[in-house]
Every structure is written in structure tokens, then in C-alpha cells.
């Protein structure tokens, strides 16, 4: 969280969904961080929905809890937000070590510039809230694959998905 809070971007609030883990409140003490304790494991999609219910931010980041942001990606959020200069971009993601497609640093055709892709892996994804709401939000009835489902719905609505290859986050 310190890596997120140190960023130069104005971050309104960070919601940590404690999906059935031990109490985290004593470990995270920051006014910008709110820990949501639903009392049971809601699953990934249920956790996303709970965070979205609390947030009114125009842009949200869905982030797994097993990520590490290296110092070389200190401006990761600035970089991802920069892709939103294109008003048709609904979501943007970084590159990583354990992902599929062009987001993978091991993909032989990985682009060197911001590039449109057909899907994003949801381990870390910046999403434009208005477009998320337009396509029906997060579907918590799925047994997984929510990132593919969301990618398909964004594209069907005519929106773009992009990767920002200057931004690498360990997964």
C-alpha cells in the first residue's frame, strides 16, 4: 500500500476487501485506506462489487493482493491514467510476469508502446467507472473469468482496452 500511497496521483480512497482473512485493521493505519470486512469470503467478483458500492470515483483500479510494484514502475498509476487521454479507452493494464497475451513480458510480440488489445487480465486493471456502469458492472455470478467477460462486454460496447508496456507489476 505504501507504494500506492506514495504515487503523485491524488488518490481519494483505497478500499481493501478483507475476503475472509484475519483482521487487517491493526496492520494498515492510513486515513486514505478503508478496510471492508464483509464477514465472509465474497470471492473476487463479490469483493470488487463491494468496493464499487463504496466508491464514487470516476476511475477505479482492480488489484490482486499478490502484487509487487517495483521502483521502476513508481509512476504506474500515472502511466495507466495517461492512456485515458483517449476517451474511448475503458480499461488499461500493465505488463507482468504471470499473465497471458500481450501483457506478458515473455510474449514474443509484446508491444513497446501503448497498444489496443482484445482482452486484459484482471490482476491489475484501471477501469473508467462510467464505462463499467454502461456495460453492466462486475458480474459476480461467474465462476471465474470475470476479466475476459468484462473485456468482451467493453469491446462489444465499442470501447478500447489497452496495455501500457512501460509499466511492469510483478504478479
PDB file of N, CA, C and O in Angstrom, residues 122-157:
ATOM      1  N   UNK A 122      -7.204  -9.345 -15.330  1.00  0.00           N
ATOM      2  CA  UNK A 122      -7.695  -8.503 -14.240  1.00  0.00           C
ATOM      3  C   UNK A 122      -6.857  -8.450 -12.987  1.00  0.00           C
ATOM      4  O   UNK A 122      -7.329  -7.940 -11.974  1.00  0.00           O
ATOM      5  N   UNK A 123      -5.616  -8.910 -13.015  1.00  0.00           N
ATOM      6  CA  UNK A 123      -4.774  -8.858 -11.816  1.00  0.00           C
ATOM      7  C   UNK A 123      -4.527  -7.419 -11.373  1.00  0.00           C
ATOM      8  O   UNK A 123      -4.367  -7.120 -10.205  1.00  0.00           O
ATOM      9  N   UNK A 124      -4.486  -6.510 -12.338  1.00  0.00           N
ATOM     10  CA  UNK A 124      -4.310  -5.080 -12.096  1.00  0.00           C
ATOM     11  C   UNK A 124      -4.877  -4.357 -13.306  1.00  0.00           C
ATOM     12  O   UNK A 124      -4.311  -4.440 -14.397  1.00  0.00           O
ATOM     13  N   UNK A 125      -5.994  -3.698 -13.099  1.00  0.00           N
ATOM     14  CA  UNK A 125      -6.685  -3.090 -14.234  1.00  0.00           C
ATOM     15  C   UNK A 125      -7.296  -1.761 -13.799  1.00  0.00           C
ATOM     16  O   UNK A 125      -8.036  -1.704 -12.821  1.00  0.00           O
ATOM     17  N   UNK A 126      -6.936  -0.696 -14.504  1.00  0.00           N
ATOM     18  CA  UNK A 126      -7.560   0.605 -14.291  1.00  0.00           C
ATOM     19  C   UNK A 126      -8.803   0.664 -15.167  1.00  0.00           C
ATOM     20  O   UNK A 126      -8.729   0.378 -16.362  1.00  0.00           O
ATOM     21  N   UNK A 127      -9.926   1.019 -14.564  1.00  0.00           N
ATOM     22  CA  UNK A 127     -11.205   0.989 -15.273  1.00  0.00           C
ATOM     23  C   UNK A 127     -11.889   2.346 -15.150  1.00  0.00           C
ATOM     24  O   UNK A 127     -11.935   2.936 -14.071  1.00  0.00           O
ATOM     25  N   UNK A 128     -12.424   2.806 -16.280  1.00  0.00           N
ATOM     26  CA  UNK A 128     -13.227   4.027 -16.275  1.00  0.00           C
ATOM     27  C   UNK A 128     -14.619   3.653 -15.776  1.00  0.00           C
ATOM     28  O   UNK A 128     -15.318   2.851 -16.392  1.00  0.00           O
ATOM     29  N   UNK A 129     -15.010   4.196 -14.641  1.00  0.00           N
ATOM     30  CA  UNK A 129     -16.240   3.794 -13.949  1.00  0.00           C
ATOM     31  C   UNK A 129     -17.493   3.996 -14.806  1.00  0.00           C
ATOM     32  O   UNK A 129     -18.381   3.141 -14.819  1.00  0.00           O
ATOM     33  N   UNK A 130     -17.579   5.086 -15.535  1.00  0.00           N
ATOM     34  CA  UNK A 130     -18.778   5.337 -16.342  1.00  0.00           C
ATOM     35  C   UNK A 130     -18.982   4.245 -17.384  1.00  0.00           C
ATOM     36  O   UNK A 130     -20.101   3.805 -17.639  1.00  0.00           O
ATOM     37  N   UNK A 131     -17.883   3.783 -17.979  1.00  0.00           N
ATOM     38  CA  UNK A 131     -17.978   2.734 -18.990  1.00  0.00           C
ATOM     39  C   UNK A 131     -18.272   1.385 -18.350  1.00  0.00           C
ATOM     40  O   UNK A 131     -19.010   0.577 -18.918  1.00  0.00           O
ATOM     41  N   UNK A 132     -17.723   1.154 -17.168  1.00  0.00           N
ATOM     42  CA  UNK A 132     -18.038  -0.066 -16.427  1.00  0.00           C
ATOM     43  C   UNK A 132     -19.532  -0.116 -16.117  1.00  0.00           C
ATOM     44  O   UNK A 132     -20.181  -1.149 -16.317  1.00  0.00           O
ATOM     45  N   UNK A 133     -20.074   0.993 -15.667  1.00  0.00           N
ATOM     46  CA  UNK A 133     -21.509   1.043 -15.363  1.00  0.00           C
ATOM     47  C   UNK A 133     -22.351   0.839 -16.625  1.00  0.00           C
ATOM     48  O   UNK A 133     -23.380   0.156 -16.593  1.00  0.00           O
ATOM     49  N   UNK A 134     -21.895   1.410 -17.742  1.00  0.00           N
ATOM     50  CA  UNK A 134     -22.619   1.277 -19.009  1.00  0.00           C
ATOM     51  C   UNK A 134     -22.745  -0.176 -19.450  1.00  0.00           C
ATOM     52  O   UNK A 134     -23.781  -0.579 -19.976  1.00  0.00           O
ATOM     53  N   UNK A 135     -21.691  -0.974 -19.223  1.00  0.00           N
ATOM     54  CA  UNK A 135     -21.726  -2.376 -19.668  1.00  0.00           C
ATOM     55  C   UNK A 135     -22.291  -3.323 -18.604  1.00  0.00           C
ATOM     56  O   UNK A 135     -22.253  -4.538 -18.772  1.00  0.00           O
ATOM     57  N   UNK A 136     -22.813  -2.779 -17.519  1.00  0.00           N
ATOM     58  CA  UNK A 136     -23.474  -3.621 -16.522  1.00  0.00           C
ATOM     59  C   UNK A 136     -22.649  -3.972 -15.298  1.00  0.00           C
ATOM     60  O   UNK A 136     -23.065  -4.797 -14.486  1.00  0.00           O
ATOM     61  N   UNK A 137     -21.465  -3.371 -15.151  1.00  0.00           N
ATOM     62  CA  UNK A 137     -20.663  -3.597 -13.953  1.00  0.00           C
ATOM     63  C   UNK A 137     -20.013  -4.967 -13.914  1.00  0.00           C
ATOM     64  O   UNK A 137     -19.888  -5.655 -14.924  1.00  0.00           O
ATOM     65  N   UNK A 138     -19.611  -5.362 -12.722  1.00  0.00           N
ATOM     66  CA  UNK A 138     -18.952  -6.649 -12.498  1.00  0.00           C
ATOM     67  C   UNK A 138     -20.012  -7.727 -12.331  1.00  0.00           C
ATOM     68  O   UNK A 138     -20.977  -7.548 -11.580  1.00  0.00           O
ATOM     69  N   UNK A 139     -19.851  -8.837 -13.012  1.00  0.00           N
ATOM     70  CA  UNK A 139     -20.774  -9.963 -12.904  1.00  0.00           C
ATOM     71  C   UNK A 139     -20.252 -10.932 -11.856  1.00  0.00           C
ATOM     72  O   UNK A 139     -19.274 -11.637 -12.083  1.00  0.00           O
ATOM     73  N   UNK A 140     -20.913 -10.973 -10.700  1.00  0.00           N
ATOM     74  CA  UNK A 140     -20.443 -11.857  -9.627  1.00  0.00           C
ATOM     75  C   UNK A 140     -21.092 -13.236  -9.665  1.00  0.00           C
ATOM     76  O   UNK A 140     -20.931 -14.024  -8.747  1.00  0.00           O
ATOM     77  N   UNK A 141     -21.786 -13.552 -10.758  1.00  0.00           N
ATOM     78  CA  UNK A 141     -22.364 -14.892 -10.897  1.00  0.00           C
ATOM     79  C   UNK A 141     -21.423 -15.844 -11.620  1.00  0.00           C
ATOM     80  O   UNK A 141     -21.698 -17.037 -11.708  1.00  0.00           O
ATOM     81  N   UNK A 142     -20.320 -15.317 -12.127  1.00  0.00           N
ATOM     82  CA  UNK A 142     -19.365 -16.138 -12.875  1.00  0.00           C
ATOM     83  C   UNK A 142     -18.480 -16.944 -11.930  1.00  0.00           C
ATOM     84  O   UNK A 142     -18.124 -16.465 -10.855  1.00  0.00           O
ATOM     85  N   UNK A 143     -18.063 -18.124 -12.345  1.00  0.00           N
ATOM     86  CA  UNK A 143     -17.158 -18.925 -11.519  1.00  0.00           C
ATOM     87  C   UNK A 143     -15.693 -18.556 -11.729  1.00  0.00           C
ATOM     88  O   UNK A 143     -14.798 -19.264 -11.313  1.00  0.00           O
ATOM     89  N   UNK A 144     -15.427 -17.449 -12.354  1.00  0.00           N
ATOM     90  CA  UNK A 144     -14.079 -17.001 -12.731  1.00  0.00           C
ATOM     91  C   UNK A 144     -14.169 -16.439 -14.137  1.00  0.00           C
ATOM     92  O   UNK A 144     -15.225 -16.452 -14.764  1.00  0.00           O
ATOM     93  N   UNK A 145     -13.074 -15.915 -14.628  1.00  0.00           N
ATOM     94  CA  UNK A 145     -13.084 -15.370 -15.985  1.00  0.00           C
ATOM     95  C   UNK A 145     -13.756 -14.024 -16.091  1.00  0.00           C
ATOM     96  O   UNK A 145     -14.106 -13.588 -17.182  1.00  0.00           O
ATOM     97  N   UNK A 146     -13.916 -13.353 -14.956  1.00  0.00           N
ATOM     98  CA  UNK A 146     -14.580 -12.048 -14.964  1.00  0.00           C
ATOM     99  C   UNK A 146     -13.828 -11.044 -15.824  1.00  0.00           C
ATOM    100  O   UNK A 146     -14.442 -10.184 -16.448  1.00  0.00           O
ATOM    101  N   UNK A 147     -12.498 -11.153 -15.873  1.00  0.00           N
ATOM    102  CA  UNK A 147     -11.731 -10.218 -16.686  1.00  0.00           C
ATOM    103  C   UNK A 147     -12.006 -10.422 -18.180  1.00  0.00           C
ATOM    104  O   UNK A 147     -12.135  -9.459 -18.929  1.00  0.00           O
ATOM    105  N   UNK A 148     -12.143 -11.680 -18.594  1.00  0.00           N
ATOM    106  CA  UNK A 148     -12.479 -11.942 -20.001  1.00  0.00           C
ATOM    107  C   UNK A 148     -13.893 -11.474 -20.311  1.00  0.00           C
ATOM    108  O   UNK A 148     -14.147 -10.869 -21.346  1.00  0.00           O
ATOM    109  N   UNK A 149     -14.823 -11.757 -19.407  1.00  0.00           N
ATOM    110  CA  UNK A 149     -16.206 -11.315 -19.581  1.00  0.00           C
ATOM    111  C   UNK A 149     -16.269  -9.797 -19.714  1.00  0.00           C
ATOM    112  O   UNK A 149     -16.918  -9.273 -20.621  1.00  0.00           O
ATOM    113  N   UNK A 150     -15.589  -9.095 -18.823  1.00  0.00           N
ATOM    114  CA  UNK A 150     -15.597  -7.643 -18.859  1.00  0.00           C
ATOM    115  C   UNK A 150     -14.930  -7.128 -20.135  1.00  0.00           C
ATOM    116  O   UNK A 150     -15.430  -6.197 -20.770  1.00  0.00           O
ATOM    117  N   UNK A 151     -13.839  -7.756 -20.533  1.00  0.00           N
ATOM    118  CA  UNK A 151     -13.169  -7.366 -21.783  1.00  0.00           C
ATOM    119  C   UNK A 151     -14.113  -7.506 -22.974  1.00  0.00           C
ATOM    120  O   UNK A 151     -14.192  -6.616 -23.826  1.00  0.00           O
ATOM    121  N   UNK A 152     -14.843  -8.610 -23.025  1.00  0.00           N
ATOM    122  CA  UNK A 152     -15.790  -8.838 -24.130  1.00  0.00           C
ATOM    123  C   UNK A 152     -16.887  -7.779 -24.113  1.00  0.00           C
ATOM    124  O   UNK A 152     -17.216  -7.193 -25.149  1.00  0.00           O
ATOM    125  N   UNK A 153     -17.440  -7.513 -22.933  1.00  0.00           N
ATOM    126  CA  UNK A 153     -18.532  -6.525 -22.861  1.00  0.00           C
ATOM    127  C   UNK A 153     -18.049  -5.117 -23.209  1.00  0.00           C
ATOM    128  O   UNK A 153     -18.762  -4.363 -23.876  1.00  0.00           O
ATOM    129  N   UNK A 154     -16.849  -4.757 -22.788  1.00  0.00           N
ATOM    130  CA  UNK A 154     -16.296  -3.442 -23.162  1.00  0.00           C
ATOM    131  C   UNK A 154     -16.155  -3.342 -24.675  1.00  0.00           C
ATOM    132  O   UNK A 154     -16.559  -2.352 -25.288  1.00  0.00           O
ATOM    133  N   UNK A 155     -15.592  -4.367 -25.284  1.00  0.00           N
ATOM    134  CA  UNK A 155     -15.384  -4.323 -26.736  1.00  0.00           C
ATOM    135  C   UNK A 155     -16.712  -4.321 -27.491  1.00  0.00           C
ATOM    136  O   UNK A 155     -16.862  -3.630 -28.494  1.00  0.00           O
ATOM    137  N   UNK A 156     -17.686  -5.098 -27.014  1.00  0.00           N
ATOM    138  CA  UNK A 156     -18.997  -5.113 -27.667  1.00  0.00           C
ATOM    139  C   UNK A 156     -19.661  -3.739 -27.611  1.00  0.00           C
ATOM    140  O   UNK A 156     -20.436  -3.387 -28.498  1.00  0.00           O
ATOM    141  N   UNK A 157     -19.350  -2.960 -26.563  1.00  0.00           N
ATOM    142  CA  UNK A 157     -19.910  -1.614 -26.438  1.00  0.00           C
ATOM    143  C   UNK A 157     -19.120  -0.588 -27.252  1.00  0.00           C
ATOM    144  O   UNK A 157     -19.472   0.592 -27.277  1.00  0.00           O
TER     145      UNK A 157
END
